[in-house]
């Protein structure tokens, strides 16, 4: 137990389970869902900042980490989440059991990356997304204070930042901030289980287009229409009406 406490203190992450279910059957029998609580902007001690972009799995886009299986001869790493075999790019050509990159060190369970050159320029063109997930099970006075705090928080964000809003109580509401005519949201019953596919379909994320068969839904490159993204993520400079309504 002490090991898990030390890891929580090191990474600023607390999991509902210390072991992730290995099969769908195990996942279905979990009474408490698999989840994690993160400490934003937690300072890292001892871990280096890597001057290149993270290496991602080509199927699920998870990042190379100490739990991956590595074939040093074939220069292949196996994703621990989807078991996809991925080839190392050319700049990992010198990798070996005696020459590991920092992201494979067991003690570096959290890593910071600093993208350089073209990757940095591409990243700077992508606005940061702030998704507010708000518990509305409060008395009226507290709700008023919460609303003011949210408005103040949005005012402090860069104008280019994208902002989304989800509120939950008896029902879960995903707010369509881009609908300027009137407040609009998609409502899900709090006591009913819904899958990611059901949510994507109900909220019409693909706008009638064909959904890609593999990989996670992360943006236009996965077939997600840009208009669908703009429906739920609004620039911070345009959020005042939505948050005051």
PDB file of C-alpha atoms in Angstrom:
ATOM      1  CA  UNK A   1       0.000   0.000   0.000  1.00  0.00           C
ATOM      2  CA  UNK A   2       2.901   2.336   0.783  1.00  0.00           C
ATOM      3  CA  UNK A   3       4.096   1.981  -2.827  1.00  0.00           C
ATOM      4  CA  UNK A   4       0.771   3.264  -4.163  1.00  0.00           C
ATOM      5  CA  UNK A   5       0.789   6.187  -1.722  1.00  0.00           C
ATOM      6  CA  UNK A   6       4.302   7.104  -2.854  1.00  0.00           C
ATOM      7  CA  UNK A   7       3.263   6.938  -6.518  1.00  0.00           C
ATOM      8  CA  UNK A   8       0.262   9.173  -5.818  1.00  0.00           C
ATOM      9  CA  UNK A   9       2.536  11.726  -4.153  1.00  0.00           C
ATOM     10  CA  UNK A  10       5.058  11.521  -7.004  1.00  0.00           C
ATOM     11  CA  UNK A  11       2.635  11.814  -9.928  1.00  0.00           C
ATOM     12  CA  UNK A  12      -0.309  13.648  -8.378  1.00  0.00           C
ATOM     13  CA  UNK A  13      -2.674  10.943  -9.646  1.00  0.00           C
ATOM     14  CA  UNK A  14      -5.158   8.861  -7.664  1.00  0.00           C
ATOM     15  CA  UNK A  15      -6.872   5.866  -9.283  1.00  0.00           C
ATOM     16  CA  UNK A  16     -10.062   4.133  -8.214  1.00  0.00           C
ATOM     17  CA  UNK A  17      -8.257   0.816  -8.824  1.00  0.00           C
ATOM     18  CA  UNK A  18      -4.563  -0.024  -8.609  1.00  0.00           C
ATOM     19  CA  UNK A  19      -4.909  -2.605 -11.408  1.00  0.00           C
ATOM     20  CA  UNK A  20      -6.721  -1.959 -14.691  1.00  0.00           C
ATOM     21  CA  UNK A  21      -9.118  -4.782 -15.750  1.00  0.00           C
ATOM     22  CA  UNK A  22      -7.513  -7.004 -18.358  1.00  0.00           C
ATOM     23  CA  UNK A  23     -10.730  -8.236 -20.001  1.00  0.00           C
ATOM     24  CA  UNK A  24     -14.191  -6.904 -20.833  1.00  0.00           C
ATOM     25  CA  UNK A  25     -15.670  -9.349 -18.307  1.00  0.00           C
ATOM     26  CA  UNK A  26     -13.486  -7.983 -15.514  1.00  0.00           C
ATOM     27  CA  UNK A  27     -14.342  -4.423 -16.509  1.00  0.00           C
ATOM     28  CA  UNK A  28     -18.076  -5.210 -16.523  1.00  0.00           C
ATOM     29  CA  UNK A  29     -17.958  -6.653 -12.997  1.00  0.00           C
ATOM     30  CA  UNK A  30     -16.228  -3.593 -11.484  1.00  0.00           C
ATOM     31  CA  UNK A  31     -18.688  -1.989  -9.091  1.00  0.00           C
ATOM     32  CA  UNK A  32     -16.594   1.194  -9.022  1.00  0.00           C
ATOM     33  CA  UNK A  33     -15.689   2.464 -12.532  1.00  0.00           C
ATOM     34  CA  UNK A  34     -12.054   2.751 -13.560  1.00  0.00           C
ATOM     35  CA  UNK A  35     -11.132   6.435 -13.215  1.00  0.00           C
ATOM     36  CA  UNK A  36      -8.314   8.773 -12.233  1.00  0.00           C
ATOM     37  CA  UNK A  37      -8.113  12.120 -10.460  1.00  0.00           C
ATOM     38  CA  UNK A  38      -5.224  14.339 -11.575  1.00  0.00           C
ATOM     39  CA  UNK A  39      -3.485  17.253  -9.859  1.00  0.00           C
ATOM     40  CA  UNK A  40      -3.157  19.946 -12.568  1.00  0.00           C
ATOM     41  CA  UNK A  41       0.227  21.653 -13.009  1.00  0.00           C
ATOM     42  CA  UNK A  42       1.874  19.553 -10.295  1.00  0.00           C
ATOM     43  CA  UNK A  43       5.636  20.324 -10.208  1.00  0.00           C
ATOM     44  CA  UNK A  44       7.784  17.338 -11.184  1.00  0.00           C
ATOM     45  CA  UNK A  45      10.928  16.561  -9.230  1.00  0.00           C
ATOM     46  CA  UNK A  46      13.769  14.706 -10.928  1.00  0.00           C
ATOM     47  CA  UNK A  47      12.037  13.973 -14.242  1.00  0.00           C
ATOM     48  CA  UNK A  48      13.661  15.559 -17.321  1.00  0.00           C
ATOM     49  CA  UNK A  49      11.838  17.644 -19.905  1.00  0.00           C
ATOM     50  CA  UNK A  50      12.166  15.849 -23.243  1.00  0.00           C
ATOM     51  CA  UNK A  51      12.909  18.137 -26.232  1.00  0.00           C
ATOM     52  CA  UNK A  52      10.735  16.224 -28.706  1.00  0.00           C
ATOM     53  CA  UNK A  53       7.127  15.214 -29.252  1.00  0.00           C
ATOM     54  CA  UNK A  54       5.733  12.101 -27.507  1.00  0.00           C
ATOM     55  CA  UNK A  55       5.707   8.832 -29.440  1.00  0.00           C
ATOM     56  CA  UNK A  56       2.106   7.665 -29.857  1.00  0.00           C
ATOM     57  CA  UNK A  57       0.473   4.331 -30.611  1.00  0.00           C
ATOM     58  CA  UNK A  58      -0.888   4.421 -34.161  1.00  0.00           C
ATOM     59  CA  UNK A  59      -4.175   2.780 -33.128  1.00  0.00           C
ATOM     60  CA  UNK A  60      -5.240   4.179 -29.746  1.00  0.00           C
ATOM     61  CA  UNK A  61      -2.733   7.087 -29.529  1.00  0.00           C
ATOM     62  CA  UNK A  62      -1.499   6.194 -26.063  1.00  0.00           C
ATOM     63  CA  UNK A  63       2.064   7.358 -25.394  1.00  0.00           C
ATOM     64  CA  UNK A  64       5.249   5.281 -25.092  1.00  0.00           C
ATOM     65  CA  UNK A  65       5.716   4.511 -21.391  1.00  0.00           C
ATOM     66  CA  UNK A  66       7.560   2.134 -19.009  1.00  0.00           C
ATOM     67  CA  UNK A  67       4.746  -0.435 -19.216  1.00  0.00           C
ATOM     68  CA  UNK A  68       5.214  -1.024 -22.957  1.00  0.00           C
ATOM     69  CA  UNK A  69       6.814  -4.248 -24.194  1.00  0.00           C
ATOM     70  CA  UNK A  70       9.860  -3.444 -26.331  1.00  0.00           C
ATOM     71  CA  UNK A  71      11.590  -5.585 -28.969  1.00  0.00           C
ATOM     72  CA  UNK A  72      15.029  -3.973 -29.120  1.00  0.00           C
ATOM     73  CA  UNK A  73      16.170  -6.070 -32.095  1.00  0.00           C
ATOM     74  CA  UNK A  74      13.194  -5.345 -34.344  1.00  0.00           C
ATOM     75  CA  UNK A  75      12.837  -1.788 -32.937  1.00  0.00           C
ATOM     76  CA  UNK A  76       9.163  -2.369 -32.112  1.00  0.00           C
ATOM     77  CA  UNK A  77       7.119  -1.456 -29.040  1.00  0.00           C
ATOM     78  CA  UNK A  78       3.782  -2.981 -28.053  1.00  0.00           C
ATOM     79  CA  UNK A  79       1.062  -0.743 -26.634  1.00  0.00           C
ATOM     80  CA  UNK A  80      -0.125  -2.063 -23.223  1.00  0.00           C
ATOM     81  CA  UNK A  81      -3.660  -0.782 -23.854  1.00  0.00           C
ATOM     82  CA  UNK A  82      -4.576  -2.094 -27.317  1.00  0.00           C
ATOM     83  CA  UNK A  83      -1.564  -4.414 -27.970  1.00  0.00           C
ATOM     84  CA  UNK A  84      -0.798  -2.687 -31.268  1.00  0.00           C
ATOM     85  CA  UNK A  85       2.782  -3.262 -32.480  1.00  0.00           C
ATOM     86  CA  UNK A  86       4.446   0.057 -33.357  1.00  0.00           C
ATOM     87  CA  UNK A  87       7.775   0.724 -35.066  1.00  0.00           C
ATOM     88  CA  UNK A  88      10.208   3.161 -33.473  1.00  0.00           C
ATOM     89  CA  UNK A  89      11.039   6.161 -35.711  1.00  0.00           C
ATOM     90  CA  UNK A  90      14.558   6.788 -36.973  1.00  0.00           C
ATOM     91  CA  UNK A  91      15.652   8.994 -34.066  1.00  0.00           C
ATOM     92  CA  UNK A  92      15.177   5.988 -31.729  1.00  0.00           C
ATOM     93  CA  UNK A  93      17.599   3.851 -33.791  1.00  0.00           C
ATOM     94  CA  UNK A  94      20.185   3.663 -30.988  1.00  0.00           C
ATOM     95  CA  UNK A  95      17.710   2.286 -28.438  1.00  0.00           C
ATOM     96  CA  UNK A  96      18.809  -0.823 -26.525  1.00  0.00           C
ATOM     97  CA  UNK A  97      18.443  -2.407 -23.103  1.00  0.00           C
ATOM     98  CA  UNK A  98      21.493  -0.419 -22.007  1.00  0.00           C
ATOM     99  CA  UNK A  99      20.436   2.762 -23.806  1.00  0.00           C
ATOM    100  CA  UNK A 100      16.826   3.495 -22.893  1.00  0.00           C
ATOM    101  CA  UNK A 101      15.015   6.749 -23.681  1.00  0.00           C
ATOM    102  CA  UNK A 102      13.740   8.581 -20.603  1.00  0.00           C
ATOM    103  CA  UNK A 103      10.115   7.645 -21.274  1.00  0.00           C
ATOM    104  CA  UNK A 104      10.958   3.957 -20.674  1.00  0.00           C
ATOM    105  CA  UNK A 105      12.617   4.498 -17.286  1.00  0.00           C
ATOM    106  CA  UNK A 106      10.397   2.837 -14.612  1.00  0.00           C
ATOM    107  CA  UNK A 107      10.907   5.736 -12.179  1.00  0.00           C
ATOM    108  CA  UNK A 108       9.738   8.314 -14.751  1.00  0.00           C
ATOM    109  CA  UNK A 109       6.026   7.489 -14.577  1.00  0.00           C
ATOM    110  CA  UNK A 110       5.225  11.117 -15.469  1.00  0.00           C
ATOM    111  CA  UNK A 111       7.134  12.899 -18.236  1.00  0.00           C
ATOM    112  CA  UNK A 112       7.036  16.425 -19.635  1.00  0.00           C
ATOM    113  CA  UNK A 113       7.590  17.043 -23.347  1.00  0.00           C
ATOM    114  CA  UNK A 114       8.734  20.256 -24.988  1.00  0.00           C
ATOM    115  CA  UNK A 115       7.957  20.070 -28.689  1.00  0.00           C
ATOM    116  CA  UNK A 116      10.526  21.768 -30.899  1.00  0.00           C
ATOM    117  CA  UNK A 117      10.642  23.324 -34.374  1.00  0.00           C
ATOM    118  CA  UNK A 118       7.807  22.204 -36.677  1.00  0.00           C
ATOM    119  CA  UNK A 119       6.058  20.273 -33.915  1.00  0.00           C
ATOM    120  CA  UNK A 120       6.103  23.348 -31.688  1.00  0.00           C
ATOM    121  CA  UNK A 121       4.703  25.544 -34.457  1.00  0.00           C
ATOM    122  CA  UNK A 122       1.923  23.041 -35.086  1.00  0.00           C
ATOM    123  CA  UNK A 123       1.139  22.810 -31.380  1.00  0.00           C
ATOM    124  CA  UNK A 124       1.045  26.591 -30.996  1.00  0.00           C
ATOM    125  CA  UNK A 125      -1.587  26.753 -33.734  1.00  0.00           C
ATOM    126  CA  UNK A 126      -3.883  24.484 -31.726  1.00  0.00           C
ATOM    127  CA  UNK A 127      -5.725  26.387 -28.978  1.00  0.00           C
ATOM    128  CA  UNK A 128      -5.811  24.957 -25.474  1.00  0.00           C
ATOM    129  CA  UNK A 129      -9.117  23.354 -24.455  1.00  0.00           C
ATOM    130  CA  UNK A 130     -10.638  23.964 -21.016  1.00  0.00           C
ATOM    131  CA  UNK A 131     -13.591  21.687 -20.240  1.00  0.00           C
ATOM    132  CA  UNK A 132     -15.477  22.670 -17.085  1.00  0.00           C
ATOM    133  CA  UNK A 133     -17.295  19.739 -15.431  1.00  0.00           C
ATOM    134  CA  UNK A 134     -19.575  21.186 -12.749  1.00  0.00           C
ATOM    135  CA  UNK A 135     -21.570  19.513  -9.961  1.00  0.00           C
ATOM    136  CA  UNK A 136     -24.883  21.408  -9.691  1.00  0.00           C
ATOM    137  CA  UNK A 137     -26.156  19.602  -6.580  1.00  0.00           C
ATOM    138  CA  UNK A 138     -25.892  22.797  -4.530  1.00  0.00           C
ATOM    139  CA  UNK A 139     -28.211  25.223  -2.779  1.00  0.00           C
ATOM    140  CA  UNK A 140     -29.261  28.308  -4.741  1.00  0.00           C
ATOM    141  CA  UNK A 141     -26.796  30.674  -3.025  1.00  0.00           C
ATOM    142  CA  UNK A 142     -23.872  28.332  -3.706  1.00  0.00           C
ATOM    143  CA  UNK A 143     -24.934  27.941  -7.334  1.00  0.00           C
ATOM    144  CA  UNK A 144     -24.856  31.719  -7.720  1.00  0.00           C
ATOM    145  CA  UNK A 145     -21.344  31.880  -6.284  1.00  0.00           C
ATOM    146  CA  UNK A 146     -20.249  28.988  -8.507  1.00  0.00           C
ATOM    147  CA  UNK A 147     -21.589  30.746 -11.602  1.00  0.00           C
ATOM    148  CA  UNK A 148     -19.655  33.913 -10.749  1.00  0.00           C
ATOM    149  CA  UNK A 149     -16.489  31.871 -10.149  1.00  0.00           C
ATOM    150  CA  UNK A 150     -16.856  30.181 -13.559  1.00  0.00           C
ATOM    151  CA  UNK A 151     -17.306  33.521 -15.318  1.00  0.00           C
ATOM    152  CA  UNK A 152     -14.226  34.907 -13.568  1.00  0.00           C
ATOM    153  CA  UNK A 153     -12.227  31.796 -14.502  1.00  0.00           C
ATOM    154  CA  UNK A 154     -13.201  32.121 -18.172  1.00  0.00           C
ATOM    155  CA  UNK A 155     -12.273  35.827 -18.132  1.00  0.00           C
ATOM    156  CA  UNK A 156      -8.739  34.851 -17.087  1.00  0.00           C
ATOM    157  CA  UNK A 157      -8.259  32.438 -20.001  1.00  0.00           C
ATOM    158  CA  UNK A 158      -6.507  33.440 -23.247  1.00  0.00           C
ATOM    159  CA  UNK A 159      -9.043  34.601 -25.831  1.00  0.00           C
ATOM    160  CA  UNK A 160      -7.999  31.815 -28.250  1.00  0.00           C
ATOM    161  CA  UNK A 161      -8.635  29.083 -25.684  1.00  0.00           C
ATOM    162  CA  UNK A 162     -11.579  26.801 -26.351  1.00  0.00           C
ATOM    163  CA  UNK A 163     -14.094  26.330 -23.551  1.00  0.00           C
ATOM    164  CA  UNK A 164     -16.644  23.556 -23.007  1.00  0.00           C
ATOM    165  CA  UNK A 165     -19.183  22.990 -20.242  1.00  0.00           C
ATOM    166  CA  UNK A 166     -20.704  19.830 -18.734  1.00  0.00           C
ATOM    167  CA  UNK A 167     -22.980  20.026 -15.689  1.00  0.00           C
ATOM    168  CA  UNK A 168     -24.242  17.079 -13.680  1.00  0.00           C
ATOM    169  CA  UNK A 169     -26.799  16.456 -10.947  1.00  0.00           C
ATOM    170  CA  UNK A 170     -29.791  14.149 -11.399  1.00  0.00           C
ATOM    171  CA  UNK A 171     -29.059  14.491 -15.118  1.00  0.00           C
ATOM    172  CA  UNK A 172     -25.852  15.101 -17.067  1.00  0.00           C
ATOM    173  CA  UNK A 173     -26.028  18.025 -19.480  1.00  0.00           C
ATOM    174  CA  UNK A 174     -23.511  18.618 -22.260  1.00  0.00           C
ATOM    175  CA  UNK A 175     -23.961  22.267 -23.198  1.00  0.00           C
ATOM    176  CA  UNK A 176     -23.885  23.297 -26.850  1.00  0.00           C
ATOM    177  CA  UNK A 177     -22.197  26.654 -26.279  1.00  0.00           C
ATOM    178  CA  UNK A 178     -21.966  27.347 -29.998  1.00  0.00           C
ATOM    179  CA  UNK A 179     -25.768  27.585 -30.314  1.00  0.00           C
ATOM    180  CA  UNK A 180     -26.109  31.357 -29.843  1.00  0.00           C
ATOM    181  CA  UNK A 181     -29.882  31.728 -30.200  1.00  0.00           C
ATOM    182  CA  UNK A 182     -30.763  30.226 -26.827  1.00  0.00           C
ATOM    183  CA  UNK A 183     -29.302  27.908 -24.150  1.00  0.00           C
ATOM    184  CA  UNK A 184     -29.134  24.366 -25.542  1.00  0.00           C
ATOM    185  CA  UNK A 185     -27.803  21.132 -24.093  1.00  0.00           C
ATOM    186  CA  UNK A 186     -27.893  17.369 -24.576  1.00  0.00           C
ATOM    187  CA  UNK A 187     -29.305  15.635 -21.505  1.00  0.00           C
ATOM    188  CA  UNK A 188     -28.392  12.149 -20.277  1.00  0.00           C
ATOM    189  CA  UNK A 189     -30.021  10.384 -17.340  1.00  0.00           C
ATOM    190  CA  UNK A 190     -27.531  10.163 -14.480  1.00  0.00           C
ATOM    191  CA  UNK A 191     -28.503   6.629 -13.472  1.00  0.00           C
ATOM    192  CA  UNK A 192     -28.291   5.146 -16.979  1.00  0.00           C
ATOM    193  CA  UNK A 193     -25.111   3.720 -18.484  1.00  0.00           C
ATOM    194  CA  UNK A 194     -24.319   4.996 -21.985  1.00  0.00           C
ATOM    195  CA  UNK A 195     -21.414   4.000 -24.199  1.00  0.00           C
ATOM    196  CA  UNK A 196     -19.111   6.360 -26.055  1.00  0.00           C
ATOM    197  CA  UNK A 197     -20.652   5.223 -29.346  1.00  0.00           C
ATOM    198  CA  UNK A 198     -24.154   6.047 -28.109  1.00  0.00           C
ATOM    199  CA  UNK A 199     -23.036   9.511 -27.012  1.00  0.00           C
ATOM    200  CA  UNK A 200     -21.365  10.205 -30.366  1.00  0.00           C
ATOM    201  CA  UNK A 201     -24.476   9.100 -32.225  1.00  0.00           C
ATOM    202  CA  UNK A 202     -26.979  10.960 -30.042  1.00  0.00           C
ATOM    203  CA  UNK A 203     -24.994  14.193 -30.221  1.00  0.00           C
ATOM    204  CA  UNK A 204     -24.569  13.802 -33.989  1.00  0.00           C
ATOM    205  CA  UNK A 205     -20.821  14.321 -33.856  1.00  0.00           C
ATOM    206  CA  UNK A 206     -20.116  13.025 -37.341  1.00  0.00           C
ATOM    207  CA  UNK A 207     -22.821  15.041 -39.081  1.00  0.00           C
ATOM    208  CA  UNK A 208     -24.016  12.099 -41.147  1.00  0.00           C
ATOM    209  CA  UNK A 209     -20.485  11.175 -42.218  1.00  0.00           C
ATOM    210  CA  UNK A 210     -18.968   7.732 -41.816  1.00  0.00           C
ATOM    211  CA  UNK A 211     -17.229   7.125 -38.524  1.00  0.00           C
ATOM    212  CA  UNK A 212     -13.672   5.693 -38.741  1.00  0.00           C
ATOM    213  CA  UNK A 213     -13.540   2.002 -37.727  1.00  0.00           C
ATOM    214  CA  UNK A 214     -10.384   2.196 -35.574  1.00  0.00           C
ATOM    215  CA  UNK A 215      -8.755   4.582 -33.146  1.00  0.00           C
ATOM    216  CA  UNK A 216     -10.064   7.091 -30.673  1.00  0.00           C
ATOM    217  CA  UNK A 217     -12.112  10.099 -31.691  1.00  0.00           C
ATOM    218  CA  UNK A 218      -9.743  13.029 -31.298  1.00  0.00           C
ATOM    219  CA  UNK A 219     -10.627  15.567 -33.960  1.00  0.00           C
ATOM    220  CA  UNK A 220     -11.075  16.234 -37.693  1.00  0.00           C
ATOM    221  CA  UNK A 221      -8.285  13.787 -38.619  1.00  0.00           C
ATOM    222  CA  UNK A 222     -10.505  10.996 -37.239  1.00  0.00           C
ATOM    223  CA  UNK A 223     -13.533  12.005 -39.308  1.00  0.00           C
ATOM    224  CA  UNK A 224     -15.043  14.361 -36.743  1.00  0.00           C
ATOM    225  CA  UNK A 225     -16.569  17.359 -38.502  1.00  0.00           C
ATOM    226  CA  UNK A 226     -15.026  20.725 -37.454  1.00  0.00           C
ATOM    227  CA  UNK A 227     -18.548  22.127 -37.156  1.00  0.00           C
ATOM    228  CA  UNK A 228     -19.313  19.471 -34.539  1.00  0.00           C
ATOM    229  CA  UNK A 229     -16.340  20.607 -32.479  1.00  0.00           C
ATOM    230  CA  UNK A 230     -17.402  24.257 -32.710  1.00  0.00           C
ATOM    231  CA  UNK A 231     -20.854  23.357 -31.408  1.00  0.00           C
ATOM    232  CA  UNK A 232     -19.465  22.385 -27.999  1.00  0.00           C
ATOM    233  CA  UNK A 233     -16.126  24.209 -27.756  1.00  0.00           C
ATOM    234  CA  UNK A 234     -16.317  27.981 -28.003  1.00  0.00           C
ATOM    235  CA  UNK A 235     -13.439  30.503 -27.894  1.00  0.00           C
ATOM    236  CA  UNK A 236     -13.141  31.999 -24.418  1.00  0.00           C
ATOM    237  CA  UNK A 237     -13.701  35.486 -25.816  1.00  0.00           C
ATOM    238  CA  UNK A 238     -17.173  34.416 -27.022  1.00  0.00           C
ATOM    239  CA  UNK A 239     -18.322  32.568 -23.896  1.00  0.00           C
ATOM    240  CA  UNK A 240     -19.743  35.452 -21.870  1.00  0.00           C
ATOM    241  CA  UNK A 241     -23.301  35.121 -23.219  1.00  0.00           C
ATOM    242  CA  UNK A 242     -23.347  31.336 -22.838  1.00  0.00           C
ATOM    243  CA  UNK A 243     -22.163  31.424 -19.219  1.00  0.00           C
ATOM    244  CA  UNK A 244     -24.501  34.260 -18.255  1.00  0.00           C
ATOM    245  CA  UNK A 245     -27.603  32.633 -19.731  1.00  0.00           C
TER     246      UNK A 245
END
